Amino acid sequence: MAGKKDYNLFDKDTQAFIYNMQTNAVQRMLDFDYVAGRKTPSVAAIVNPTGNDGFQKFFFGPKEILVPVYKSLKNAANKHKNVDVMINFASFRSAAASTEEAFAIPQLRTVVIIAEGVPERRMRELNVKAKQLNKVIIGPATVGGIVPGAFKIGNTGGTIENIMDSKLHRPGSVGFVSKSGGLSNEAYNIVSQNTDGLYEGIAIGGDRFPGTTLLDHLLRYEKNPDIKMLVCLGEVGGSDEYTIVDALKKKMITKPLVMWVTGTCSKAFKTEVQFGHAGAKAGSESETADAKNTALKAAGAVVPNSFDDYGEKIAIVYKDLVKKKIIIPRPEPPAVKMPMDYNAAVKAKLVRKPANFISTISDDRGEELIYGNMPISEVFKKDIGVGGVLSILWFKRLLPNYATKFIEMAIMVTADHGPAVSGAHNTIVATRAGKDLISSLVSGMLTIGPRFGGAIDGAAQMFSEAYDAGKTPQQFVDDMKAKGANIQGIGHLIKSIHNPDMRVTIISSYAKKHFKSTPLLDYAREVEKITTSKRDNLILNVDGCIGICFVDLLRSELTKQEADEYIKMGALNGLFVLGRSIGLIGHYLDQKRLKQGLYRHPWDDIAYMLPEKEK
Amino acid sequence: MAQKAIREADGKNMIARLLKEYTNGTYTIENKFISIGPDTDLKKLSTTYKWLTKEKLVVKPDQLIKRRGKSKLLLLNTDWKDAEKWIKERMNKPVTVGTVTGILDHFIVEPFIPHNENDEYYLAILSQRDGDQILFHHQGGINVGDIDAKAVRMPIPIGTYPTASDIEKQLLGNVPKERKGLIAGFIEGMFKFYADLNYTYLEINPFVVTGNHIIPLDLAAKLDDTAEFVSGKKWGSIKFPSPFGRMLTKEEACIQDLDSKTGASLKLTVLNPEGRIWTMVAGGGASVIYADTITDLGFMSEMANYGEYSGDPNEEFTYLYAKTILDLMTRKKNPKGKFLLIGGGIANFTDVANTFKGIVRALQEYKDRLRENKVKIYVRRGGPNYKEGLRVMRELGEQLGVPIEVYGPETHMTKIVSMALKGGK
């Protein structure tokens, strides 16, 4: 890039592509950008090969910005000519291919490969290609690296608190490089405690053949005039550290270097041990940590006695540079305050807000689904049945057995009433028009109202009003007659006092037998006596019976006020809707099963009575 | 993880199966390499492989043991009856090779190839950063000596394949003229085999030339196991054996089993069950450094274990992991007392307080035994929510009556090692 020196891979203006949808990593980079005082976000775009072009929303400090998403890397590069870094989050299977894709784009100079497990041979091929094309690979198997105050790769540095604690939001004078990404937070912490801070830190990754080596980065730091001292953490296994020994001897590295090679404990193991990293295995004596530390020390590196005094050695070298005025400590810049994430603030109990929604009947967040206060396993252990579940979810309490059984009976008797009633008819017609289950069900359901199915609710309301007002059955009947209104729940097309409806018999005798008291049912029976004396089919019908019994039930289990509230809210309509859904779905399935075609009502069943045609 | 050694029988089988493919059908090696494990039915073997009872045989353990001949772990020029007896006598028995003792449980049986010493050749292929390297020596066999000094080397830049004539020119100067073509073609094919199958190391010492045939007598090889998704089909069903002598204790096996059940990582190696210094460290890199520091401060003989947990294991797993270590360390009292180092660097995104939950549970459970064994605990950790995690640990110390010292990122990561050890010297 214009203006960028070859030893500088990342600066305050560097923008990158993120390969693969890694929204957390992107947000962490943008958070860093904000505390580092960057003017532009360090992520120019996300390349998501399995998605579509579009945008993703992110925070940039307190405000929200849109980051473009491209399906094709080539497209992204054409749109963002300034981008020269790609952070490759592709999996180990596809990381090599996507890195090659990036190599084919001249503007992309640096590719960071995050994946662990890229085959070594593929990696070596890429490394050779990178050299030919003058590209830089960092990784694979790395968290990346950071240039404090300028650019952060992906998830490097951990949380924003840690970034501030380790002073990674502003530059210092130390160039650090290690294999391990896992230890980089620790290393940056050590550097920040013992010096004026980090200038650049890179983790090259734990593979045997990383894209760039420890030495590659040390030589870059050597050339960078802003970096005054070098700190490096090597590892048992391989021979990369000897290239550093060589560079020290040849004076290719002249800045003070504090270095420690980990894995000195390998001598404590009798058999060959593979530590965490692919490369961390001593194949021969020269590959041991002890041999490397000795060689480095002999070549002029500052080598501590153990990791324990790594920090002290770094401090000594730093203080010496300050004394020699090679490093002139700068005053701390004012810290930028990072807005806290809402979720983190909630977790830390720092904020609260009124919820927009409240639920008091069920909770799906925990290990187990909960109805009311009953976990689903308990629902089955106690065998509370559909009636029990309904009583919890509708009335917020588990009603006693006799009551939940009654609820189930009500559902059973209302489940269906043949194909001819309006609900079933509508469902059948809709089904035959080729509609789906929900449309067909709803089509039938929408007929439920004052004339169809609504009598349960209507009867309950009418009878309880009259009863509560202290009207005698005779007064009630007279009043209704005077108003010219039908009494809801009274009357049947076919059934009569001499030919009782079995359903009514079942429901009412259950209520009489099990309910604590049935004042409204008794009242209704008195009303029925009066109405049937006029015409014998003016009996208490099934809708009326269910509605009235339900009022008796609710009033004996809940307070009267609560019970009335439920009836007013339409709980009894709910009961009919619920029961009848069973039948309507049955009719839908029946019609589908019978492969019934589109229904067309016959002309001869319609009386066409239009105004006469003009002649 | 990356390069992993394979059994000799697997490597030889692979050559027998595939070399033909890499030499346009000009080289064939008979597949007469039989792997025998603890569950192999020896009786059945001789009926499946008729040649076993008809030919002279060689038997060797096949467990990544170097210099088997020198350890008398080699039966040459024998028949099947004696071979069977030899195997039975050794199967599931311990044997010491150098300083390492292990159980013999895998053998390879193959035909005995009569030959002269000057029919033996050395071949190795290695992977290096910029390419591969072929090593050849015209005098192979067990007495090959310092191969690094003797071998002729041919570097092969990555992405290229050497031709037989290049191989002949660069490597085969000391080979009799009439054999040059045969060996060059073999090496050409073996290199393709090596590269295409993602080998990272292959040593055949020796292969012998008898007439027009080449037969690998002794083989050691490593594969790049990350390339399984590329070459796995051609490898066939291969298992990567543990190094010889790496016998897992019950507890180690238990942790290995836990490890295999989680996406996180749980590792335990018991170095010295009577050691006084036990570690339970978060993170692969940090755990090595803690072990290093104990070693560097001169306490290697007191280091009881190497252990690591990382990748955010859940509470149950960390509990079981901690419990295993606490149980091991409180079995035998030491009048000088013991140390438990619960260490770690600064975590990236793992909630420290959360990962401590399982450890806290285990510590509570073992509080009496910890007190009886005079265990002193040191904690050091940083990362998300570390203050809460450390607070819990501090309170736990008071509650259990076990001394627990707790430090955060302001204290150097390994400082707790010197605090514990120098104090307890």
mmCIF file of N, CA, C and O in Angstrom, chain A residues 38-115:
data_model
loop_
_atom_site.group_PDB
_atom_site.id
_atom_site.type_symbol
_atom_site.label_atom_id
_atom_site.label_comp_id
_atom_site.label_asym_id
_atom_site.label_seq_id
_atom_site.Cartn_x
_atom_site.Cartn_y
_atom_site.Cartn_z
ATOM 1 N N ARG A 38 -9.237 4.756 16.174
ATOM 2 C CA ARG A 38 -9.222 4.713 14.711
ATOM 3 C C ARG A 38 -10.376 5.524 14.140
ATOM 4 O O ARG A 38 -11.467 5.553 14.711
ATOM 5 N N LYS A 39 -10.126 6.132 12.970
ATOM 6 C CA LYS A 39 -11.192 6.907 12.328
ATOM 7 C C LYS A 39 -12.116 5.984 11.542
ATOM 8 O O LYS A 39 -13.321 6.203 11.473
ATOM 9 N N THR A 40 -11.511 4.962 10.907
ATOM 10 C CA THR A 40 -12.302 4.030 10.109
ATOM 11 C C THR A 40 -12.271 2.655 10.760
ATOM 12 O O THR A 40 -11.290 2.302 11.408
ATOM 13 N N PRO A 41 -13.313 1.881 10.579
ATOM 14 C CA PRO A 41 -13.270 0.514 11.107
ATOM 15 C C PRO A 41 -12.203 -0.305 10.389
ATOM 16 O O PRO A 41 -11.951 -0.092 9.206
ATOM 17 N N SER A 42 -11.583 -1.249 11.106
ATOM 18 C CA SER A 42 -10.506 -2.033 10.501
ATOM 19 C C SER A 42 -11.046 -3.140 9.607
ATOM 20 O O SER A 42 -10.294 -3.781 8.890
ATOM 21 N N VAL A 43 -12.346 -3.368 9.658
ATOM 22 C CA VAL A 43 -12.947 -4.367 8.774
ATOM 23 C C VAL A 43 -13.673 -3.636 7.657
ATOM 24 O O VAL A 43 -14.629 -2.907 7.903
ATOM 25 N N ALA A 44 -13.204 -3.825 6.421
ATOM 26 C CA ALA A 44 -13.854 -3.160 5.294
ATOM 27 C C ALA A 44 -15.073 -3.957 4.858
ATOM 28 O O ALA A 44 -16.091 -3.391 4.491
ATOM 29 N N ALA A 45 -14.954 -5.284 4.911
ATOM 30 C CA ALA A 45 -16.064 -6.122 4.455
ATOM 31 C C ALA A 45 -15.863 -7.549 4.941
ATOM 32 O O ALA A 45 -14.755 -7.951 5.291
ATOM 33 N N ILE A 46 -16.974 -8.271 4.944
ATOM 34 C CA ILE A 46 -16.942 -9.701 5.267
ATOM 35 C C ILE A 46 -17.154 -10.459 3.967
ATOM 36 O O ILE A 46 -17.995 -10.063 3.159
ATOM 37 N N VAL A 47 -16.354 -11.506 3.756
ATOM 38 C CA VAL A 47 -16.576 -12.361 2.596
ATOM 39 C C VAL A 47 -17.205 -13.650 3.108
ATOM 40 O O VAL A 47 -16.609 -14.348 3.923
ATOM 41 N N ASN A 48 -18.415 -13.893 2.665
ATOM 42 C CA ASN A 48 -19.135 -15.072 3.148
ATOM 43 C C ASN A 48 -19.501 -15.955 1.963
ATOM 44 O O ASN A 48 -20.538 -15.778 1.343
ATOM 45 N N PRO A 49 -18.613 -16.908 1.618
ATOM 46 C CA PRO A 49 -18.790 -17.664 0.378
ATOM 47 C C PRO A 49 -20.068 -18.498 0.346
ATOM 48 O O PRO A 49 -20.526 -18.857 -0.729
ATOM 49 N N THR A 50 -20.633 -18.791 1.506
ATOM 50 C CA THR A 50 -21.843 -19.615 1.485
ATOM 51 C C THR A 50 -23.116 -18.781 1.648
ATOM 52 O O THR A 50 -24.199 -19.331 1.779
ATOM 53 N N GLY A 51 -22.956 -17.454 1.657
ATOM 54 C CA GLY A 51 -24.146 -16.618 1.847
ATOM 55 C C GLY A 51 -24.430 -15.759 0.630
ATOM 56 O O GLY A 51 -24.068 -16.107 -0.494
ATOM 57 N N ASN A 52 -25.085 -14.657 0.855
ATOM 58 C CA ASN A 52 -25.413 -13.730 -0.231
ATOM 59 C C ASN A 52 -24.825 -12.365 0.074
ATOM 60 O O ASN A 52 -24.472 -12.071 1.205
ATOM 61 N N ASP A 53 -24.761 -11.527 -0.973
ATOM 62 C CA ASP A 53 -24.327 -10.146 -0.756
ATOM 63 C C ASP A 53 -25.321 -9.445 0.157
ATOM 64 O O ASP A 53 -26.515 -9.736 0.114
ATOM 65 N N GLY A 54 -24.811 -8.550 0.969
ATOM 66 C CA GLY A 54 -25.714 -7.813 1.854
ATOM 67 C C GLY A 54 -24.914 -6.995 2.848
ATOM 68 O O GLY A 54 -23.791 -6.574 2.558
ATOM 69 N N PHE A 55 -25.497 -6.802 4.018
ATOM 70 C CA PHE A 55 -24.830 -6.011 5.041
ATOM 71 C C PHE A 55 -25.017 -6.673 6.386
ATOM 72 O O PHE A 55 -25.973 -7.398 6.608
ATOM 73 N N GLN A 56 -24.084 -6.391 7.302
ATOM 74 C CA GLN A 56 -24.232 -6.819 8.693
ATOM 75 C C GLN A 56 -24.085 -5.595 9.575
ATOM 76 O O GLN A 56 -23.239 -4.745 9.314
ATOM 77 N N LYS A 57 -24.884 -5.573 10.628
ATOM 78 C CA LYS A 57 -24.855 -4.417 11.528
ATOM 79 C C LYS A 57 -23.854 -4.690 12.660
ATOM 80 O O LYS A 57 -23.836 -5.777 13.222
ATOM 81 N N PHE A 58 -23.016 -3.689 12.959
ATOM 82 C CA PHE A 58 -22.081 -3.804 14.086
ATOM 83 C C PHE A 58 -22.048 -2.492 14.855
ATOM 84 O O PHE A 58 -22.464 -1.459 14.335
ATOM 85 N N PHE A 59 -21.524 -2.561 16.059
ATOM 86 C CA PHE A 59 -21.258 -1.329 16.820
ATOM 87 C C PHE A 59 -19.897 -0.788 16.450
ATOM 88 O O PHE A 59 -18.929 -1.548 16.304
ATOM 89 N N PHE A 60 -19.801 0.505 16.303
ATOM 90 C CA PHE A 60 -18.515 1.177 16.241
ATOM 91 C C PHE A 60 -18.553 2.195 17.368
ATOM 92 O O PHE A 60 -19.099 3.287 17.205
ATOM 93 N N GLY A 61 -18.027 1.794 18.530
ATOM 94 C CA GLY A 61 -18.229 2.621 19.720
ATOM 95 C C GLY A 61 -19.699 2.635 20.060
ATOM 96 O O GLY A 61 -20.350 1.597 20.057
ATOM 97 N N PRO A 62 -20.254 3.799 20.337
ATOM 98 C CA PRO A 62 -21.655 3.844 20.748
ATOM 99 C C PRO A 62 -22.639 3.743 19.585
ATOM 100 O O PRO A 62 -23.805 3.466 19.799
ATOM 101 N N LYS A 63 -22.177 3.980 18.353
ATOM 102 C CA LYS A 63 -23.148 3.971 17.251
ATOM 103 C C LYS A 63 -23.070 2.690 16.432
ATOM 104 O O LYS A 63 -22.118 1.924 16.548
ATOM 105 N N GLU A 64 -24.078 2.503 15.606
ATOM 106 C CA GLU A 64 -24.117 1.296 14.790
ATOM 107 C C GLU A 64 -23.718 1.609 13.352
ATOM 108 O O GLU A 64 -24.056 2.670 12.829
ATOM 109 N N ILE A 65 -22.981 0.667 12.739
ATOM 110 C CA ILE A 65 -22.589 0.844 11.341
ATOM 111 C C ILE A 65 -22.927 -0.424 10.560
ATOM 112 O O ILE A 65 -23.147 -1.481 11.143
ATOM 113 N N LEU A 66 -22.960 -0.291 9.246
ATOM 114 C CA LEU A 66 -23.196 -1.453 8.396
ATOM 115 C C LEU A 66 -21.886 -1.867 7.748
ATOM 116 O O LEU A 66 -21.168 -1.033 7.190
ATOM 117 N N VAL A 67 -21.557 -3.142 7.843
ATOM 118 C CA VAL A 67 -20.366 -3.655 7.180
ATOM 119 C C VAL A 67 -20.846 -4.498 6.001
ATOM 120 O O VAL A 67 -21.667 -5.397 6.179
ATOM 121 N N PRO A 68 -20.341 -4.203 4.786
ATOM 122 C CA PRO A 68 -20.814 -4.959 3.627
ATOM 123 C C PRO A 68 -20.388 -6.426 3.678
ATOM 124 O O PRO A 68 -19.327 -6.757 4.213
ATOM 125 N N VAL A 69 -21.238 -7.274 3.138
ATOM 126 C CA VAL A 69 -20.945 -8.707 3.054
ATOM 127 C C VAL A 69 -20.962 -9.094 1.574
ATOM 128 O O VAL A 69 -21.877 -8.699 0.854
ATOM 129 N N TYR A 70 -19.923 -9.797 1.136
ATOM 130 C CA TYR A 70 -19.868 -10.250 -0.256
ATOM 131 C C TYR A 70 -19.746 -11.748 -0.297
ATOM 132 O O TYR A 70 -19.107 -12.358 0.545
ATOM 133 N N LYS A 71 -20.349 -12.319 -1.318
ATOM 134 C CA LYS A 71 -20.225 -13.748 -1.537
ATOM 135 C C LYS A 71 -18.854 -14.041 -2.150
ATOM 136 O O LYS A 71 -18.233 -15.044 -1.851
ATOM 137 N N SER A 72 -18.407 -13.131 -3.021
ATOM 138 C CA SER A 72 -17.147 -13.375 -3.729
ATOM 139 C C SER A 72 -16.054 -12.434 -3.243
ATOM 140 O O SER A 72 -16.243 -11.228 -3.118
ATOM 141 N N LEU A 73 -14.888 -13.016 -3.004
ATOM 142 C CA LEU A 73 -13.738 -12.236 -2.543
ATOM 143 C C LEU A 73 -13.312 -11.236 -3.625
ATOM 144 O O LEU A 73 -12.965 -10.087 -3.348
ATOM 145 N N LYS A 74 -13.365 -11.695 -4.868
ATOM 146 C CA LYS A 74 -12.977 -10.860 -5.997
ATOM 147 C C LYS A 74 -13.836 -9.598 -6.043
ATOM 148 O O LYS A 74 -13.334 -8.486 -6.221
ATOM 149 N N ASN A 75 -15.120 -9.794 -5.877
ATOM 150 C CA ASN A 75 -16.059 -8.668 -5.851
ATOM 151 C C ASN A 75 -15.711 -7.691 -4.749
ATOM 152 O O ASN A 75 -15.695 -6.481 -4.943
ATOM 153 N N ALA A 76 -15.454 -8.260 -3.567
ATOM 154 C CA ALA A 76 -15.115 -7.429 -2.416
ATOM 155 C C ALA A 76 -13.877 -6.605 -2.729
ATOM 156 O O ALA A 76 -13.821 -5.393 -2.462
ATOM 157 N N ALA A 77 -12.875 -7.260 -3.332
ATOM 158 C CA ALA A 77 -11.625 -6.560 -3.634
ATOM 159 C C ALA A 77 -11.858 -5.443 -4.647
ATOM 160 O O ALA A 77 -11.284 -4.355 -4.525
ATOM 161 N N ASN A 78 -12.714 -5.701 -5.616
ATOM 162 C CA ASN A 78 -13.013 -4.652 -6.600
ATOM 163 C C ASN A 78 -13.679 -3.437 -5.972
ATOM 164 O O ASN A 78 -13.455 -2.308 -6.382
ATOM 165 N N LYS A 79 -14.486 -3.705 -4.956
ATOM 166 C CA LYS A 79 -15.218 -2.605 -4.323
ATOM 167 C C LYS A 79 -14.364 -1.868 -3.294
ATOM 168 O O LYS A 79 -14.648 -0.729 -2.957
ATOM 169 N N HIS A 80 -13.374 -2.560 -2.735
ATOM 170 C CA HIS A 80 -12.574 -1.951 -1.659
ATOM 171 C C HIS A 80 -11.098 -2.046 -2.027
ATOM 172 O O HIS A 80 -10.393 -2.937 -1.572
ATOM 173 N N LYS A 81 -10.659 -1.129 -2.849
ATOM 174 C CA LYS A 81 -9.308 -1.188 -3.417
ATOM 175 C C LYS A 81 -8.204 -0.986 -2.378
ATOM 176 O O LYS A 81 -7.060 -1.357 -2.595
ATOM 177 N N ASN A 82 -8.559 -0.375 -1.251
ATOM 178 C CA ASN A 82 -7.524 -0.073 -0.247
ATOM 179 C C ASN A 82 -7.193 -1.271 0.650
ATOM 180 O O ASN A 82 -6.218 -1.243 1.375
ATOM 181 N N VAL A 83 -8.008 -2.311 0.598
ATOM 182 C CA VAL A 83 -7.821 -3.431 1.533
ATOM 183 C C VAL A 83 -6.631 -4.291 1.121
ATOM 184 O O VAL A 83 -6.538 -4.706 -0.038
ATOM 185 N N ASP A 84 -5.712 -4.535 2.038
ATOM 186 C CA ASP A 84 -4.555 -5.381 1.700
ATOM 187 C C ASP A 84 -4.363 -6.550 2.670
ATOM 188 O O ASP A 84 -3.350 -7.236 2.632
ATOM 189 N N VAL A 85 -5.321 -6.760 3.573
ATOM 190 C CA VAL A 85 -5.212 -7.854 4.543
ATOM 191 C C VAL A 85 -6.462 -8.720 4.461
ATOM 192 O O VAL A 85 -7.573 -8.204 4.373
ATOM 193 N N MET A 86 -6.267 -10.027 4.479
ATOM 194 C CA MET A 86 -7.427 -10.909 4.615
ATOM 195 C C MET A 86 -7.230 -11.783 5.852
ATOM 196 O O MET A 86 -6.186 -12.408 6.024
ATOM 197 N N ILE A 87 -8.219 -11.770 6.717
ATOM 198 C CA ILE A 87 -8.171 -12.631 7.897
ATOM 199 C C ILE A 87 -9.071 -13.820 7.590
ATOM 200 O O ILE A 87 -10.279 -13.687 7.457
ATOM 201 N N ASN A 88 -8.418 -14.954 7.442
ATOM 202 C CA ASN A 88 -9.077 -16.127 6.887
ATOM 203 C C ASN A 88 -9.572 -17.051 8.000
ATOM 204 O O ASN A 88 -8.789 -17.750 8.630
ATOM 205 N N PHE A 89 -10.867 -17.043 8.192
ATOM 206 C CA PHE A 89 -11.472 -17.900 9.216
ATOM 207 C C PHE A 89 -12.025 -19.199 8.618
ATOM 208 O O PHE A 89 -12.831 -19.870 9.253
ATOM 209 N N ALA A 90 -11.588 -19.526 7.384
ATOM 210 C CA ALA A 90 -12.072 -20.766 6.769
ATOM 211 C C ALA A 90 -11.606 -21.962 7.594
ATOM 212 O O ALA A 90 -10.620 -21.877 8.316
ATOM 213 N N SER A 91 -12.318 -23.082 7.483
ATOM 214 C CA SER A 91 -11.969 -24.280 8.263
ATOM 215 C C SER A 91 -10.688 -24.905 7.722
ATOM 216 O O SER A 91 -10.223 -24.540 6.644
ATOM 217 N N PHE A 92 -10.129 -25.868 8.459
ATOM 218 C CA PHE A 92 -8.882 -26.496 8.014
ATOM 219 C C PHE A 92 -9.023 -27.156 6.649
ATOM 220 O O PHE A 92 -8.068 -27.289 5.926
ATOM 221 N N ARG A 93 -10.228 -27.537 6.291
ATOM 222 C CA ARG A 93 -10.428 -28.173 4.994
ATOM 223 C C ARG A 93 -10.298 -27.183 3.850
ATOM 224 O O ARG A 93 -9.830 -27.511 2.770
ATOM 225 N N SER A 94 -10.791 -25.977 4.067
ATOM 226 C CA SER A 94 -10.855 -25.041 2.946
ATOM 227 C C SER A 94 -9.922 -23.848 3.104
ATOM 228 O O SER A 94 -9.893 -22.977 2.245
ATOM 229 N N ALA A 95 -9.157 -23.792 4.201
ATOM 230 C CA ALA A 95 -8.291 -22.631 4.441
ATOM 231 C C ALA A 95 -7.255 -22.472 3.335
ATOM 232 O O ALA A 95 -6.968 -21.352 2.895
ATOM 233 N N ALA A 96 -6.696 -23.583 2.853
ATOM 234 C CA ALA A 96 -5.649 -23.497 1.834
ATOM 235 C C ALA A 96 -6.238 -22.936 0.540
ATOM 236 O O ALA A 96 -5.655 -22.042 -0.080
ATOM 237 N N ALA A 97 -7.401 -23.446 0.150
ATOM 238 C CA ALA A 97 -8.013 -22.999 -1.101
ATOM 239 C C ALA A 97 -8.364 -21.509 -1.037
ATOM 240 O O ALA A 97 -8.113 -20.755 -1.989
ATOM 241 N N SER A 98 -8.915 -21.058 0.108
ATOM 242 C CA SER A 98 -9.295 -19.649 0.183
ATOM 243 C C SER A 98 -8.066 -18.745 0.273
ATOM 244 O O SER A 98 -8.101 -17.594 -0.161
ATOM 245 N N THR A 99 -6.977 -19.283 0.820
ATOM 246 C CA THR A 99 -5.738 -18.504 0.850
ATOM 247 C C THR A 99 -5.203 -18.329 -0.575
ATOM 248 O O THR A 99 -4.771 -17.252 -0.961
ATOM 249 N N GLU A 100 -5.298 -19.405 -1.365
ATOM 250 C CA GLU A 100 -4.878 -19.293 -2.767
ATOM 251 C C GLU A 100 -5.734 -18.299 -3.530
ATOM 252 O O GLU A 100 -5.245 -17.557 -4.375
ATOM 253 N N GLU A 101 -7.012 -18.294 -3.199
ATOM 254 C CA GLU A 101 -7.929 -17.344 -3.817
ATOM 255 C C GLU A 101 -7.440 -15.916 -3.529
ATOM 256 O O GLU A 101 -7.454 -15.056 -4.395
ATOM 257 N N ALA A 102 -7.021 -15.705 -2.283
ATOM 258 C CA ALA A 102 -6.529 -14.371 -1.903
ATOM 259 C C ALA A 102 -5.218 -14.047 -2.614
ATOM 260 O O ALA A 102 -4.982 -12.894 -2.996
ATOM 261 N N PHE A 103 -4.382 -15.068 -2.806
ATOM 262 C CA PHE A 103 -3.099 -14.845 -3.498
ATOM 263 C C PHE A 103 -3.328 -14.318 -4.915
ATOM 264 O O PHE A 103 -2.493 -13.600 -5.458
ATOM 265 N N ALA A 104 -4.431 -14.728 -5.520
ATOM 266 C CA ALA A 104 -4.693 -14.334 -6.903
ATOM 267 C C ALA A 104 -5.119 -12.868 -7.005
ATOM 268 O O ALA A 104 -5.297 -12.352 -8.105
ATOM 269 N N ILE A 105 -5.311 -12.219 -5.885
ATOM 270 C CA ILE A 105 -5.748 -10.819 -5.903
ATOM 271 C C ILE A 105 -4.573 -9.936 -5.514
ATOM 272 O O ILE A 105 -4.132 -9.959 -4.363
ATOM 273 N N PRO A 106 -4.042 -9.196 -6.493
ATOM 274 C CA PRO A 106 -2.775 -8.482 -6.252
ATOM 275 C C PRO A 106 -2.808 -7.545 -5.042
ATOM 276 O O PRO A 106 -1.814 -7.451 -4.330
ATOM 277 N N GLN A 107 -3.922 -6.874 -4.789
ATOM 278 C CA GLN A 107 -3.920 -5.884 -3.711
ATOM 279 C C GLN A 107 -3.766 -6.524 -2.322
ATOM 280 O O GLN A 107 -3.333 -5.873 -1.378
ATOM 281 N N LEU A 108 -4.119 -7.816 -2.189
ATOM 282 C CA LEU A 108 -4.045 -8.462 -0.872
ATOM 283 C C LEU A 108 -2.614 -8.910 -0.607
ATOM 284 O O LEU A 108 -2.062 -9.719 -1.342
ATOM 285 N N ARG A 109 -2.036 -8.367 0.436
ATOM 286 C CA ARG A 109 -0.631 -8.626 0.704
ATOM 287 C C ARG A 109 -0.456 -9.595 1.867
ATOM 288 O O ARG A 109 0.448 -10.408 1.884
ATOM 289 N N THR A 110 -1.317 -9.489 2.872
ATOM 290 C CA THR A 110 -1.167 -10.311 4.063
ATOM 291 C C THR A 110 -2.403 -11.190 4.253
ATOM 292 O O THR A 110 -3.521 -10.696 4.181
ATOM 293 N N VAL A 111 -2.171 -12.479 4.478
ATOM 294 C CA VAL A 111 -3.276 -13.388 4.775
ATOM 295 C C VAL A 111 -3.011 -14.035 6.128
ATOM 296 O O VAL A 111 -1.934 -14.599 6.354
ATOM 297 N N VAL A 112 -3.969 -13.913 7.032
ATOM 298 C CA VAL A 112 -3.849 -14.552 8.339
ATOM 299 C C VAL A 112 -4.725 -15.799 8.316
ATOM 300 O O VAL A 112 -5.920 -15.703 8.028
ATOM 301 N N ILE A 113 -4.135 -16.959 8.580
ATOM 302 C CA ILE A 113 -4.913 -18.212 8.582
ATOM 303 C C ILE A 113 -5.146 -18.634 10.029
ATOM 304 O O ILE A 113 -4.206 -18.919 10.765
ATOM 305 N N ILE A 114 -6.394 -18.650 10.428
ATOM 306 C CA ILE A 114 -6.739 -18.947 11.815
ATOM 307 C C ILE A 114 -6.840 -20.467 12.056
ATOM 308 O O ILE A 114 -6.496 -20.958 13.111
ATOM 309 N N ALA A 115 -7.313 -21.205 11.072
ATOM 310 C CA ALA A 115 -7.638 -22.632 11.262
ATOM 311 C C ALA A 115 -6.447 -23.446 11.742
ATOM 312 O O ALA A 115 -5.309 -23.203 11.367
#
